[in-house]
Amino acid sequence: MLLELEIRDLAIFASARAEFGPGLTCLTGETGAGKSVFLSALQLLRGARADAELVRSGSEKALVSARVKVPADPILAALLSEIGADPEEGELLLTREIQASGRSRVRIGGASASLKDLASVTARLFDLHGQHAEQRLLARTDHAALLADLAGESDLLCKCRESHTEWRRALERVRSAREQTEAADLYRADLEFQYRELAEAKLAAGEEEDLERKLSVLSQAGQISEWAGQSRQILSDGSPLDRQLAVLAKALGKLATADPTLSRTEEALREARERLAEITALLDGYDVPDEADPAKIDAMNAQLARIQKLKARHRTDHAGLISLRDRLEAELRLVEDGAGEIIRLEAQAAGIRDQALGFGRKLSKAQVRAATELDRDVTASLQRLGMEGAAFRTRIQELQEPVADGLVRAVFELCPNPGEGWRELSEVASGGEASRIMLAIESRLAIVDPVPLLVFDEVDAGLSGTVAHQVGSALRDLAKTRQVVAITHLHQVAALADRHLSIEKSTRDGRTFSQVHSLEHDGRIQELSRMLGRPDDPAVRAHARSLLAVAP
């Protein structure tokens, strides 16, 4: 839900802030007061191209920011997490700055973001309906999913999407296996040579370091034997060191008895003798190397030289050589059993496809039923909204292969007048007509469409009387489940609003300024009287007062 919108140095707005709430908010004002700029501000937050001419004359940059209440939407939550945006107490601040050069800066929840990020996030927050608005419902990829939701088959839709995703992955595995088999077959001789060379080296993990250690030991075998013998002799029982330590122990015992503060010396000596005992045990268990065997040393050096040669050839370390050997072995095995592996993967993909087809057929029946009901209801709504003779339908195209949303493509079409033929909405709808069509559709989709805010521009263009009141009633009914903002010229619509905002334009010191005002009861009477054409006529003001009195 939109809580607040702030505009700075955008077109004729120097600085303006408007607060919003639940239900229906109507925005009114004289022609040229700046209502279109308000819509432009929201379009900029939807990621629309920034025109440098929007920056107020004499200013370096324009700023549009919106504070919104974050809905419980898992997809939106994932988007915000990926961006690094951090909502505070369930609210999110969206900011777009437009430089006079036309460049933009975007921040979402305090995090720097791209225009693509902004468009993805705001697409989950609000939708714009009007002559120049990017309308989500006109995107043909949305319609099949919406029909599934209307049919109450969201769980089945999820199964279709999951099975379709798994099928595409299975097809990718088949494609990858074919490519690997074909590539491996082309270079089989080279693969066999490389693998044979690595396999014959009989490489083992940690082998290189172990060989280097063993060679170092063998090259000093005589000295190691001599040093080990000397160490054992010095530490043996009855050795001079052993006798001296015994004498030292007695002396320290006497000292500790004479002066207890020196008792730690006895403990320290005991610990030292324990360490010496550990050294003796290690030396007793040490396998003193025999005199170096030249043949053994030559074999070790040869293996090290082979390892160094392989490392240089393949430009990797010892662990990389082992990994390469195992990969080459797998590729050769794939060449040998490639056809069988491909057949197995193809069968797996076919089974997943059959499952996706089954889900799709079941979902298609529900989507067709939902489309029939939607067509009937929207066509009836169009008659009430001043489009007599217009008809709406959902063209269903059956598919042979599964797609994410089942086995159909669904496209919304309109016949504006009898005999004119059917055309896609994006080709025939413009201005107020587009807004009324979207109002009729959104009213029917209100229970399943996740977007919490809908903005309608020119929804009442060219209307009056009973039809205008019907449009206002439809907007108010829609606002029971969604937040709705309508830019309107008609008093019949504005009188039904839960919140009324008015844009006024003034001139000061040769500059034009526009401001947004939140109207209370008396202000609404004044604005409705202006919209009725005679703001100072007591009868007109009485009529305006009565409109508010009878509004639901």
Coordinates of C-alpha atoms in Angstrom, one line a residue:
M1 CA 0.0 0.0 0.0
L2 CA 1.2 3.5 -0.9
L3 CA 1.6 5.6 2.3
E4 CA 3.3 8.7 1.0
L5 CA 4.5 10.2 -2.2
E6 CA 7.0 13.1 -2.4
I7 CA 8.0 15.0 -5.5
R8 CA 10.7 17.6 -5.7
D9 CA 11.7 19.8 -8.7
L10 CA 9.7 17.7 -11.1
A11 CA 8.0 19.7 -13.9
I12 CA 5.9 22.4 -12.3
F13 CA 6.2 20.8 -8.8
A14 CA 8.9 22.5 -6.7
S15 CA 8.1 20.5 -3.6
A16 CA 5.0 18.4 -2.8
R17 CA 4.1 15.6 -0.5
A18 CA 0.9 13.6 -0.4
E19 CA -0.3 11.0 2.1
F20 CA -2.4 8.0 1.1
G21 CA -4.5 5.5 2.9
P22 CA -6.6 2.4 2.3
G23 CA -9.7 2.5 0.1
L24 CA -10.4 4.9 -2.8
T25 CA -8.3 8.1 -3.2
C26 CA -9.4 10.6 -5.8
L27 CA -7.0 13.2 -7.3
T28 CA -8.6 16.2 -8.9
G29 CA -7.6 19.6 -10.2
E30 CA -8.0 21.9 -13.1
T31 CA -6.6 21.0 -16.5
G32 CA -2.9 21.8 -16.5
A33 CA -2.6 21.9 -12.7
G34 CA -0.2 18.9 -12.7
K35 CA -2.3 15.7 -12.4
S36 CA -0.3 14.2 -15.3
V37 CA 2.9 15.0 -13.4
F38 CA 1.6 12.9 -10.5
L39 CA 1.2 10.0 -12.9
S40 CA 4.6 10.6 -14.4
A41 CA 6.1 10.4 -10.9
L42 CA 4.6 6.9 -10.4
Q43 CA 5.7 5.9 -13.9
L44 CA 9.3 6.9 -13.0
L45 CA 9.0 4.6 -10.0
R46 CA 7.8 1.9 -12.3
G47 CA 11.1 2.2 -14.2
A48 CA 10.0 4.4 -17.1
R49 CA 12.5 6.2 -19.2
A50 CA 13.5 9.5 -17.6
D51 CA 13.2 12.6 -19.8
A52 CA 15.6 15.4 -18.8
E53 CA 12.8 17.8 -19.6
L54 CA 10.9 16.6 -16.5
V55 CA 13.5 18.3 -14.3
R56 CA 12.2 21.7 -13.2
S57 CA 13.7 24.6 -15.0
G58 CA 16.7 25.9 -13.1
S59 CA 17.1 22.8 -11.0
E60 CA 20.0 20.3 -11.2
K61 CA 17.9 17.2 -10.4
A62 CA 14.4 16.0 -9.7
L63 CA 13.4 13.5 -7.0
V64 CA 10.5 11.1 -6.6
S65 CA 10.2 9.0 -3.5
A66 CA 7.4 6.8 -2.2
R67 CA 7.0 5.2 1.2
V68 CA 5.0 1.9 0.9
K69 CA 3.8 -0.7 3.2
V70 CA 5.3 -4.0 2.2
P71 CA 2.7 -6.7 1.5
A72 CA 3.1 -10.4 2.4
D73 CA 4.5 -11.4 -1.0
P74 CA 7.2 -14.2 -1.1
I75 CA 8.3 -13.1 -4.6
L76 CA 8.7 -9.5 -3.5
A77 CA 10.6 -10.6 -0.4
A78 CA 13.0 -12.6 -2.5
L79 CA 13.6 -9.6 -4.8
L80 CA 14.3 -7.3 -1.8
S81 CA 16.6 -9.8 -0.3
E82 CA 18.6 -10.2 -3.5
I83 CA 18.9 -6.4 -3.9
G84 CA 19.9 -6.0 -0.2
A85 CA 17.0 -3.7 0.5
D86 CA 15.9 -3.5 4.2
P87 CA 12.3 -2.6 5.0
E88 CA 11.9 -0.9 8.4
E89 CA 9.0 -1.9 10.5
G90 CA 7.2 -3.3 7.4
E91 CA 7.7 -0.1 5.4
L92 CA 9.9 0.5 2.3
L93 CA 11.3 3.7 0.9
L94 CA 11.7 3.9 -2.9
T95 CA 13.7 6.8 -4.4
R96 CA 14.5 7.8 -7.9
E97 CA 16.7 10.8 -8.7
I98 CA 16.7 12.2 -12.2
Q99 CA 19.7 14.4 -13.2
A100 CA 19.3 17.3 -15.6
S101 CA 21.4 15.2 -18.0
G102 CA 18.7 12.5 -17.9
R103 CA 20.7 10.0 -15.8
S104 CA 19.0 8.3 -12.9
R105 CA 19.9 7.1 -9.4
V106 CA 17.8 4.5 -7.6
R107 CA 17.6 3.5 -4.0
I108 CA 15.4 0.8 -2.6
G109 CA 15.1 0.4 1.1
G110 CA 18.5 2.3 1.6
A111 CA 20.3 0.1 -1.0
S112 CA 21.6 1.3 -4.4
A113 CA 19.7 -0.5 -7.2
S114 CA 19.3 -0.5 -10.9
L115 CA 16.2 0.6 -12.9
K116 CA 15.5 -3.1 -13.6
D117 CA 15.5 -3.8 -9.9
L118 CA 13.1 -0.8 -9.4
A119 CA 10.8 -2.0 -12.1
S120 CA 10.7 -5.6 -10.7
V121 CA 9.9 -4.4 -7.2
T122 CA 7.3 -1.8 -8.1
A123 CA 5.6 -4.3 -10.4
R124 CA 4.7 -6.2 -7.3
L125 CA 3.4 -3.0 -5.5
F126 CA 1.3 -1.1 -7.9
D127 CA -0.1 -1.0 -11.5
L128 CA -1.0 2.0 -13.6
H129 CA -3.9 2.2 -16.0
G130 CA -4.2 5.0 -18.4
Q131 CA -3.3 6.3 -21.9
H132 CA 0.5 6.2 -21.5
A133 CA 0.8 3.7 -18.6
E134 CA 2.7 0.4 -18.8
Q135 CA -0.2 -2.0 -18.0
R136 CA 0.8 -5.3 -16.6
L137 CA -2.4 -7.0 -17.6
L138 CA -1.7 -6.3 -21.3
A139 CA 1.3 -8.6 -21.1
R140 CA 0.1 -11.8 -22.7
T141 CA 2.3 -14.0 -20.5
D142 CA 0.3 -13.0 -17.4
H143 CA -3.1 -14.3 -18.6
A144 CA -2.9 -18.0 -18.4
A145 CA -1.6 -17.8 -14.8
L146 CA -4.4 -15.4 -13.9
L147 CA -7.0 -17.8 -15.3
A148 CA -5.5 -20.6 -13.1
D149 CA -5.8 -18.4 -10.0
L150 CA -9.3 -17.4 -11.0
A151 CA -10.2 -21.1 -11.2
G152 CA -8.8 -21.7 -7.7
E153 CA -6.1 -23.9 -9.1
S154 CA -3.0 -22.2 -7.7
D155 CA -1.6 -25.5 -6.4
L156 CA -2.1 -27.2 -9.7
L157 CA -0.4 -24.2 -11.4
C158 CA 2.6 -24.6 -9.0
K159 CA 2.8 -28.3 -10.0
C160 CA 2.7 -27.3 -13.7
R161 CA 5.5 -24.8 -13.2
E162 CA 7.6 -27.2 -11.2
S163 CA 7.2 -30.1 -13.7
H164 CA 7.9 -27.7 -16.6
T165 CA 11.1 -26.5 -14.9
E166 CA 12.2 -30.1 -14.2
W167 CA 11.4 -31.0 -17.9
R168 CA 13.6 -28.1 -19.2
R169 CA 16.4 -29.2 -16.9
A170 CA 16.0 -32.8 -18.2
L171 CA 16.2 -31.6 -21.8
E172 CA 19.3 -29.6 -20.9
R173 CA 20.9 -32.7 -19.5
V174 CA 20.2 -34.5 -22.8
R175 CA 21.6 -31.7 -24.8
S176 CA 24.7 -31.5 -22.6
A177 CA 25.3 -35.3 -22.8
R178 CA 25.0 -35.2 -26.6
E179 CA 27.5 -32.3 -26.9
Q180 CA 29.9 -34.0 -24.5
T181 CA 29.7 -37.3 -26.4
E182 CA 30.2 -35.6 -29.8
A183 CA 33.1 -33.5 -28.5
A184 CA 34.7 -36.4 -26.7
D185 CA 34.4 -38.7 -29.8
L186 CA 36.2 -36.1 -31.9
Y187 CA 39.1 -35.9 -29.5
R188 CA 39.1 -39.5 -28.4
A189 CA 42.7 -40.3 -29.4
D190 CA 43.9 -37.2 -27.5
L191 CA 41.8 -38.0 -24.5
E192 CA 43.2 -41.6 -24.4
F193 CA 46.8 -40.3 -24.7
Q194 CA 46.3 -37.8 -21.9
Y195 CA 44.5 -40.2 -19.7
R196 CA 47.0 -43.1 -20.3
E197 CA 49.9 -40.8 -19.4
L198 CA 48.2 -39.7 -16.1
A199 CA 47.0 -43.2 -15.2
E200 CA 50.5 -44.7 -15.7
A201 CA 51.9 -42.1 -13.3
K202 CA 49.7 -43.8 -10.6
L203 CA 49.2 -40.5 -8.8
A204 CA 48.0 -40.5 -5.2
A205 CA 46.9 -37.7 -3.0
G206 CA 49.8 -36.2 -1.0
E207 CA 52.3 -38.3 -3.0
E208 CA 54.5 -35.4 -4.1
E209 CA 55.1 -34.1 -0.5
D210 CA 55.6 -37.7 0.8
L211 CA 58.3 -38.4 -1.9
E212 CA 60.1 -35.1 -1.1
R213 CA 60.2 -36.0 2.6
K214 CA 61.4 -39.6 2.0
L215 CA 64.2 -38.4 -0.3
S216 CA 65.3 -35.9 2.2
V217 CA 65.4 -38.6 4.9
L218 CA 67.2 -41.1 2.8
S219 CA 69.8 -38.6 1.7
Q220 CA 70.8 -38.2 5.4
A221 CA 70.3 -41.8 6.5
G222 CA 73.8 -42.2 8.1
Q223 CA 73.6 -38.9 10.0
I224 CA 70.1 -39.6 11.2
S225 CA 71.2 -43.0 12.5
E226 CA 74.1 -41.4 14.4
W227 CA 72.0 -38.6 15.8
A228 CA 69.3 -40.9 17.0
G229 CA 71.8 -43.2 18.7
Q230 CA 73.4 -40.3 20.4
S231 CA 70.1 -39.0 21.6
R232 CA 69.0 -42.5 23.0
Q233 CA 72.4 -42.8 24.8
I234 CA 72.0 -39.4 26.5
L235 CA 68.5 -40.2 27.7
S236 CA 69.1 -43.8 28.7
D237 CA 68.8 -45.0 32.4
G238 CA 72.0 -44.6 34.3
S239 CA 73.4 -42.0 31.8
P240 CA 75.3 -39.0 33.2
L241 CA 72.2 -36.9 32.5
D242 CA 70.0 -39.3 34.4
R243 CA 72.3 -39.3 37.4
Q244 CA 72.6 -35.5 37.4
L245 CA 68.8 -35.1 37.2
A246 CA 68.5 -37.5 40.2
V247 CA 70.9 -35.3 42.2
L248 CA 69.1 -32.2 41.1
A249 CA 65.8 -33.7 42.3
K250 CA 67.2 -34.3 45.8
A251 CA 68.6 -30.8 46.0
L252 CA 65.4 -29.2 44.9
G253 CA 63.5 -31.3 47.4
K254 CA 65.6 -30.1 50.2
L255 CA 65.2 -26.5 49.0
A256 CA 61.4 -26.8 48.9
T257 CA 61.4 -28.3 52.4
A258 CA 63.5 -25.4 53.7
D259 CA 61.5 -22.8 51.8
P260 CA 58.1 -23.8 50.5
T261 CA 58.1 -20.9 48.1
L262 CA 60.5 -23.0 46.0
S263 CA 58.2 -25.9 45.8
R264 CA 57.3 -25.0 42.2
T265 CA 60.9 -25.9 41.2
E266 CA 60.2 -29.5 42.1
E267 CA 57.1 -29.6 40.0
A268 CA 58.9 -28.0 37.1
L269 CA 61.6 -30.6 37.2
R270 CA 59.0 -33.4 37.3
E271 CA 57.3 -31.9 34.2
A272 CA 60.7 -31.7 32.4
R273 CA 61.5 -35.3 33.2
E274 CA 58.1 -36.3 31.8
R275 CA 58.8 -34.4 28.6
L276 CA 62.2 -36.2 28.4
A277 CA 60.5 -39.5 28.9
E278 CA 58.2 -38.7 25.9
I279 CA 61.2 -37.9 23.8
T280 CA 62.8 -41.2 24.8
A281 CA 59.6 -43.1 23.7
L282 CA 59.5 -41.3 20.4
L283 CA 63.1 -42.2 19.7
D284 CA 62.6 -45.8 20.7
G285 CA 59.7 -46.1 18.3
Y286 CA 61.5 -44.3 15.4
D287 CA 62.4 -46.6 12.5
V288 CA 65.9 -45.5 11.7
P289 CA 66.3 -45.6 7.9
D290 CA 68.7 -48.0 6.4
E291 CA 71.6 -46.8 4.3
A292 CA 70.2 -45.3 1.1
D293 CA 69.4 -47.8 -1.7
P294 CA 70.5 -46.0 -4.9
A295 CA 67.9 -47.8 -7.0
K296 CA 65.1 -46.7 -4.6
I297 CA 66.3 -43.2 -4.7
D298 CA 66.4 -43.2 -8.5
A299 CA 62.8 -44.5 -8.6
M300 CA 61.6 -41.7 -6.3
N301 CA 63.4 -39.0 -8.2
A302 CA 62.0 -40.4 -11.5
Q303 CA 58.5 -40.2 -10.1
L304 CA 59.0 -36.6 -8.9
A305 CA 60.4 -35.7 -12.3
R306 CA 57.4 -37.2 -14.0
I307 CA 55.1 -35.3 -11.7
Q308 CA 56.9 -32.0 -12.4
K309 CA 56.7 -32.7 -16.2
L310 CA 52.9 -33.4 -16.0
K311 CA 52.4 -30.3 -13.9
A312 CA 54.2 -28.1 -16.4
R313 CA 52.3 -29.7 -19.4
H314 CA 48.9 -29.3 -17.9
R315 CA 49.6 -26.1 -16.0
T316 CA 48.2 -27.3 -12.7
D317 CA 49.3 -28.7 -9.3
H318 CA 49.5 -32.3 -8.2
A319 CA 45.9 -32.2 -6.9
G320 CA 44.8 -30.7 -10.3
L321 CA 46.5 -33.6 -12.1
I322 CA 44.5 -36.2 -10.1
S323 CA 41.2 -34.2 -10.8
L324 CA 42.1 -34.1 -14.5
R325 CA 42.8 -37.8 -14.6
D326 CA 39.4 -38.6 -13.1
R327 CA 37.6 -36.2 -15.5
L328 CA 39.3 -37.7 -18.5
E329 CA 38.4 -41.1 -17.3
A330 CA 34.7 -40.0 -17.0
E331 CA 34.8 -38.5 -20.5
L332 CA 36.2 -41.6 -22.0
R333 CA 33.6 -43.7 -20.2
L334 CA 31.0 -41.3 -21.7
V335 CA 32.4 -41.9 -25.1
E336 CA 32.2 -45.6 -24.6
D337 CA 28.7 -45.5 -23.1
G338 CA 27.5 -42.2 -24.6
A339 CA 24.7 -43.6 -26.6
G340 CA 23.3 -45.5 -23.6
E341 CA 23.5 -42.5 -21.3
I342 CA 21.7 -40.3 -23.9
I343 CA 18.9 -42.9 -24.2
R344 CA 18.6 -43.1 -20.4
L345 CA 18.4 -39.3 -20.1
E346 CA 15.9 -39.0 -23.0
A347 CA 13.6 -41.6 -21.3
Q348 CA 13.9 -39.6 -18.1
A349 CA 13.0 -36.4 -19.9
A350 CA 10.0 -38.1 -21.7
G351 CA 8.7 -39.3 -18.3
I352 CA 8.8 -35.8 -16.9
R353 CA 7.2 -34.4 -20.0
D354 CA 4.3 -36.8 -19.7
Q355 CA 3.8 -35.7 -16.1
A356 CA 3.8 -32.0 -17.2
L357 CA 1.3 -32.8 -19.9
G358 CA -1.0 -34.5 -17.4
F359 CA -0.9 -31.5 -15.1
G360 CA -1.4 -29.2 -18.0
R361 CA -4.4 -31.0 -19.4
K362 CA -6.1 -30.9 -16.0
L363 CA -5.3 -27.2 -15.6
S364 CA -6.4 -26.3 -19.1
K365 CA -9.9 -27.5 -18.4
A366 CA -10.1 -25.2 -15.3
Q367 CA -8.5 -22.3 -17.2
V368 CA -11.1 -22.6 -20.0
R369 CA -14.0 -22.6 -17.5
A370 CA -12.5 -19.5 -15.7
A371 CA -12.1 -17.8 -19.1
T372 CA -15.7 -18.3 -20.0
E373 CA -16.9 -16.8 -16.7
L374 CA -14.4 -13.9 -17.0
D375 CA -15.5 -13.1 -20.5
R376 CA -19.1 -13.0 -19.4
D377 CA -18.5 -10.8 -16.3
V378 CA -16.1 -8.4 -18.0
T379 CA -18.4 -7.9 -21.0
A380 CA -21.3 -7.1 -18.6
S381 CA -19.1 -4.6 -16.7
L382 CA -18.2 -2.8 -19.9
Q383 CA -21.8 -2.2 -20.6
R384 CA -22.3 -0.6 -17.2
L385 CA -19.1 1.5 -17.6
G386 CA -20.3 3.3 -20.7
M387 CA -19.0 0.9 -23.4
E388 CA -22.3 -0.3 -24.8
G389 CA -21.9 -2.9 -27.5
A390 CA -18.3 -3.7 -26.5
A391 CA -17.4 -7.3 -25.9
F392 CA -14.5 -9.0 -24.1
R393 CA -13.1 -12.5 -24.7
T394 CA -10.1 -14.6 -23.8
R395 CA -8.6 -16.3 -26.8
I396 CA -7.3 -19.7 -25.8
Q397 CA -4.5 -21.2 -27.8
E398 CA -3.9 -24.9 -27.1
L399 CA -0.2 -26.0 -27.1
Q400 CA 1.4 -29.3 -27.9
E401 CA 4.3 -28.9 -25.5
P402 CA 4.1 -27.8 -21.9
V403 CA 4.9 -24.3 -20.8
A404 CA 5.2 -22.9 -17.3
D405 CA 1.5 -22.0 -17.0
G406 CA 0.1 -25.2 -18.4
L407 CA -0.8 -26.2 -22.0
V408 CA -2.5 -22.9 -23.2
R409 CA -1.7 -19.4 -24.1
A410 CA -4.4 -17.0 -23.1
V411 CA -4.7 -13.5 -24.7
F412 CA -7.3 -10.9 -23.7
E413 CA -9.1 -9.4 -26.7
L414 CA -11.8 -6.7 -27.2
C415 CA -14.4 -6.0 -29.8
P416 CA -15.1 -2.3 -29.2
N417 CA -18.2 -2.2 -31.3
P418 CA -20.4 -4.9 -33.1
G419 CA -18.9 -5.9 -36.4
E420 CA -15.4 -4.4 -35.8
G421 CA -13.7 -7.7 -35.1
W422 CA -11.5 -8.9 -32.3
R423 CA -8.2 -7.4 -31.5
E424 CA -5.8 -7.7 -28.6
L425 CA -6.3 -5.1 -25.9
S426 CA -3.0 -3.4 -26.4
E427 CA -4.0 -2.7 -30.0
V428 CA -7.4 -1.2 -29.4
A429 CA -7.5 0.4 -26.0
S430 CA -6.3 3.9 -25.3
G431 CA -7.0 6.7 -22.8
G432 CA -10.2 6.5 -20.8
E433 CA -11.3 3.5 -22.7
A434 CA -8.2 1.6 -21.6
S435 CA -8.8 2.6 -18.0
R436 CA -12.4 1.4 -18.1
I437 CA -11.5 -1.9 -19.6
M438 CA -8.8 -2.4 -17.0
L439 CA -11.3 -1.4 -14.3
A440 CA -13.7 -4.0 -15.5
I441 CA -11.0 -6.7 -15.6
E442 CA -9.4 -5.7 -12.3
S443 CA -12.8 -5.7 -10.6
R444 CA -13.1 -9.4 -11.6
L445 CA -9.5 -10.3 -10.7
A446 CA -9.5 -8.5 -7.4
I447 CA -9.6 -11.7 -5.3
V448 CA -6.5 -13.2 -7.0
D449 CA -4.3 -10.4 -8.4
P450 CA -1.5 -9.8 -5.9
V451 CA -0.8 -6.1 -6.8
P452 CA -2.1 -4.1 -3.8
L453 CA -2.4 -0.6 -5.5
L454 CA -4.2 0.3 -8.7
V455 CA -3.9 3.7 -10.3
F456 CA -6.5 4.8 -12.9
D457 CA -6.1 7.8 -15.1
E458 CA -8.9 9.2 -17.4
V459 CA -11.2 6.3 -16.3
D460 CA -14.1 8.7 -16.6
A461 CA -13.1 10.5 -19.8
G462 CA -16.1 11.5 -21.9
L463 CA -18.6 10.2 -19.4
S464 CA -21.4 11.8 -17.4
G465 CA -24.6 11.1 -15.5
T466 CA -25.5 7.5 -14.6
V467 CA -22.5 6.0 -16.3
A468 CA -20.1 8.3 -14.4
H469 CA -21.7 7.2 -11.2
Q470 CA -21.4 3.5 -12.2
V471 CA -17.6 4.1 -12.8
G472 CA -17.3 5.6 -9.4
S473 CA -19.2 2.8 -7.8
A474 CA -17.0 0.2 -9.5
L475 CA -13.9 2.0 -8.3
R476 CA -15.2 2.1 -4.8
D477 CA -16.2 -1.6 -4.9
L478 CA -12.7 -2.4 -6.1
A479 CA -11.2 -0.3 -3.3
K480 CA -12.8 -2.7 -0.7
T481 CA -10.1 -5.2 -1.4
R482 CA -7.3 -3.1 -3.0
Q483 CA -5.9 0.4 -2.6
V484 CA -7.2 2.5 -5.5
V485 CA -6.1 5.9 -6.7
A486 CA -8.2 7.6 -9.5
I487 CA -7.3 10.8 -11.3
T488 CA -10.7 12.1 -12.2
H489 CA -12.6 15.1 -13.7
L490 CA -16.0 14.0 -12.5
H491 CA -17.7 15.1 -9.3
Q492 CA -19.7 11.9 -9.3
V493 CA -16.5 9.9 -8.9
A494 CA -14.7 12.3 -6.5
A495 CA -17.7 12.3 -4.2
L496 CA -17.3 8.6 -3.5
A497 CA -13.7 8.8 -2.4
D498 CA -12.4 7.9 1.0
R499 CA -9.7 10.4 0.6
H500 CA -9.7 13.4 -1.7
L501 CA -6.5 15.1 -2.9
S502 CA -6.6 18.3 -5.0
I503 CA -3.8 19.7 -7.1
E504 CA -3.7 23.5 -7.5
K505 CA -1.4 25.6 -9.7
S506 CA -0.3 29.1 -8.8
T507 CA 2.2 31.7 -10.1
R508 CA 4.7 33.5 -7.9
D509 CA 7.5 35.8 -9.1
G510 CA 7.0 34.8 -12.6
R511 CA 7.3 31.0 -11.8
T512 CA 4.6 28.4 -11.9
F513 CA 4.1 26.2 -8.8
S514 CA 1.8 23.2 -8.1
Q515 CA 0.8 21.9 -4.7
V516 CA -1.1 18.9 -3.5
H517 CA -3.7 19.4 -0.8
S518 CA -5.6 16.8 1.3
L519 CA -9.2 18.0 1.5
E520 CA -11.4 17.7 4.5
H521 CA -15.2 18.1 4.4
D522 CA -15.4 21.9 3.6
G523 CA -12.5 21.7 1.1
R524 CA -14.2 18.8 -0.6
I525 CA -17.4 20.8 -1.0
Q526 CA -15.5 23.7 -2.5
E527 CA -13.6 21.3 -4.9
L528 CA -16.8 19.4 -5.9
S529 CA -18.5 22.8 -6.6
R530 CA -15.6 23.8 -8.8
M531 CA -16.0 20.5 -10.7
L532 CA -19.7 21.2 -11.1
G533 CA -18.8 24.5 -12.7
R534 CA -20.1 27.1 -10.3
P535 CA -18.1 27.1 -7.0
D536 CA -19.8 30.2 -5.6
D537 CA -23.4 29.2 -6.4
P538 CA -25.2 28.3 -3.1
A539 CA -27.4 25.8 -4.9
V540 CA -24.3 24.1 -6.4
R541 CA -22.6 23.9 -3.0
A542 CA -25.8 22.4 -1.5
H543 CA -25.7 19.8 -4.3
A544 CA -22.0 19.1 -3.5
R545 CA -22.9 18.7 0.1
S546 CA -25.7 16.3 -0.7
L547 CA -23.3 14.2 -2.8
L548 CA -21.0 13.7 0.1
A549 CA -23.9 13.0 2.4
V550 CA -25.3 10.2 0.3
A551 CA -21.8 8.7 -0.5
P552 CA -21.4 5.2 1.1

